[in-house]
């Protein structure tokens, strides 16, 4: 055949017309930003991403794209743009709900009180029992949950309450080792097992002709008495007692010593007669005698002085002078320590400045010479002092815990109690008379608290000063509302909406407040949309709850 060439023409057409363009209008309401914002021009077929950033303390409520509401998100993308669009983002402060956190007196919950939590956030509460206690129960909205050391509310969308109670640790015991030296007994004796949180009393009985010389509790001397009680036991203890022979008379002596370097001069005071006693005051002149205690370099001085005078039916006094400098002494101040021990003598002792024994004596130097057994004196001249011995002193009550307490309405008030001590009788806490009129079902105000009173008398019938504790009953716990049925209901247009209501209770007093609930809001089943029904209630104290 015949070959022939064939030619083709290929034509490219280039247009000067720009591509189609579209506008996206970006706007926002509330505290936050949309980026980019305003009217944004986009080429046909391009994509465009918008990002949303709420201000601190705000959240994204929703996104509206071309008039259609979308769920909250941090960004939105228009893909393959082929038309005009609009995008609008709404910012708002998150809804806040209240969690009422309470506990009884034997531990703590943290945080406590009415705690505000933003909607959707989590909140954790931790529980710490006091020593010797454990968690008894944890109530969430009145319902018991597992006993753990903490509880977390996840994704909070309603008000809640949490209450933790504590109890003594079960099956815990401690040992008290009790012993007595010769010439007396302690009962019980040996290794005594005591349940945690319990009290235990030990009775001390000297043999005939003997008295308690020293009572040691955990190695420390305490005031001797015919019994000793360990309260609310939470550890092991040791109690030991020694005895000494009672003199033929009730008279006693006590030595007051001054010590510096190697020499130790001293005086002896008391009621026991001695051959070398010095009477005071002497015959005229009118001044009281001074028994001087000097710090000598190479000698000691011992003086016995009987009581100067009886200043009251139960009070005696001795006056003397103390010179830490010594005679002769250097031209600068020296210090010496004065020591004494009145632990075995009934009554109270105090030291005052001056030697006129309560007449023109100066301020008190040592208030209780049984608990303070030494005094350091510095100077280069005599210091005049009086020692005053008082019998039949009144007992002293000490309140355990705070003098003012608060307790939540309808919860149990547990009185921490008090202790009482008498110079002669020792520990008389078990004789305290308590008047307790606290009624936690009735709220008090700042001016009308309940008053718990504590009174006690010693064996001589001498009363202690009355101690009181103020107890305020508060109601800070809001009611708890429980919605009946589902919290979110979806309906079709023209269907029937049946309001199921809600129930309310005061969690502390378990008072039914359902009849007090106020309902607001309505549902129009003929018009599409989102409707909110709100339930509100207040208790007698004005604590409000909303669901």
JSON list of C-alpha atoms in Angstrom, two decimals, residues 258-261 294-295 322-338 375-382:
[
{"chain": "A", "resi": 258, "resn": "UNK", "atom": "CA", "xyz": [22.25, 26.34, 146.33]},
{"chain": "A", "resi": 259, "resn": "UNK", "atom": "CA", "xyz": [24.91, 24.88, 144.03]},
{"chain": "A", "resi": 260, "resn": "UNK", "atom": "CA", "xyz": [27.86, 26.49, 142.28]},
{"chain": "A", "resi": 261, "resn": "UNK", "atom": "CA", "xyz": [31.15, 24.75, 141.64]},
{"chain": "A", "resi": 294, "resn": "UNK", "atom": "CA", "xyz": [25.75, 31.88, 150.61]},
{"chain": "A", "resi": 295, "resn": "UNK", "atom": "CA", "xyz": [27.99, 30.23, 148.06]},
{"chain": "A", "resi": 322, "resn": "UNK", "atom": "CA", "xyz": [20.10, 33.87, 148.58]},
{"chain": "A", "resi": 323, "resn": "UNK", "atom": "CA", "xyz": [23.49, 35.15, 147.44]},
{"chain": "A", "resi": 324, "resn": "UNK", "atom": "CA", "xyz": [25.04, 33.37, 144.43]},
{"chain": "A", "resi": 325, "resn": "UNK", "atom": "CA", "xyz": [28.08, 35.64, 144.59]},
{"chain": "A", "resi": 326, "resn": "UNK", "atom": "CA", "xyz": [29.44, 34.43, 147.92]},
{"chain": "A", "resi": 327, "resn": "UNK", "atom": "CA", "xyz": [31.41, 36.09, 150.66]},
{"chain": "A", "resi": 328, "resn": "UNK", "atom": "CA", "xyz": [34.04, 37.07, 149.79]},
{"chain": "A", "resi": 329, "resn": "UNK", "atom": "CA", "xyz": [33.41, 37.20, 146.04]},
{"chain": "A", "resi": 330, "resn": "UNK", "atom": "CA", "xyz": [34.97, 38.60, 142.86]},
{"chain": "A", "resi": 331, "resn": "UNK", "atom": "CA", "xyz": [33.87, 41.97, 141.41]},
{"chain": "A", "resi": 332, "resn": "UNK", "atom": "CA", "xyz": [31.57, 40.47, 138.80]},
{"chain": "A", "resi": 333, "resn": "UNK", "atom": "CA", "xyz": [28.27, 38.58, 138.68]},
{"chain": "A", "resi": 334, "resn": "UNK", "atom": "CA", "xyz": [28.12, 34.85, 139.35]},
{"chain": "A", "resi": 335, "resn": "UNK", "atom": "CA", "xyz": [25.29, 32.37, 138.85]},
{"chain": "A", "resi": 336, "resn": "UNK", "atom": "CA", "xyz": [24.14, 29.55, 141.09]},
{"chain": "A", "resi": 337, "resn": "UNK", "atom": "CA", "xyz": [21.24, 27.11, 140.88]},
{"chain": "A", "resi": 338, "resn": "UNK", "atom": "CA", "xyz": [18.72, 26.76, 143.69]},
{"chain": "A", "resi": 375, "resn": "UNK", "atom": "CA", "xyz": [15.82, 28.38, 139.71]},
{"chain": "A", "resi": 376, "resn": "UNK", "atom": "CA", "xyz": [19.05, 29.96, 138.45]},
{"chain": "A", "resi": 377, "resn": "UNK", "atom": "CA", "xyz": [20.05, 33.18, 140.21]},
{"chain": "A", "resi": 378, "resn": "UNK", "atom": "CA", "xyz": [22.65, 35.60, 138.88]},
{"chain": "A", "resi": 379, "resn": "UNK", "atom": "CA", "xyz": [24.19, 38.59, 140.64]},
{"chain": "A", "resi": 380, "resn": "UNK", "atom": "CA", "xyz": [26.60, 39.72, 143.33]},
{"chain": "A", "resi": 381, "resn": "UNK", "atom": "CA", "xyz": [24.20, 40.58, 146.17]},
{"chain": "A", "resi": 382, "resn": "UNK", "atom": "CA", "xyz": [21.52, 38.98, 148.29]}
]
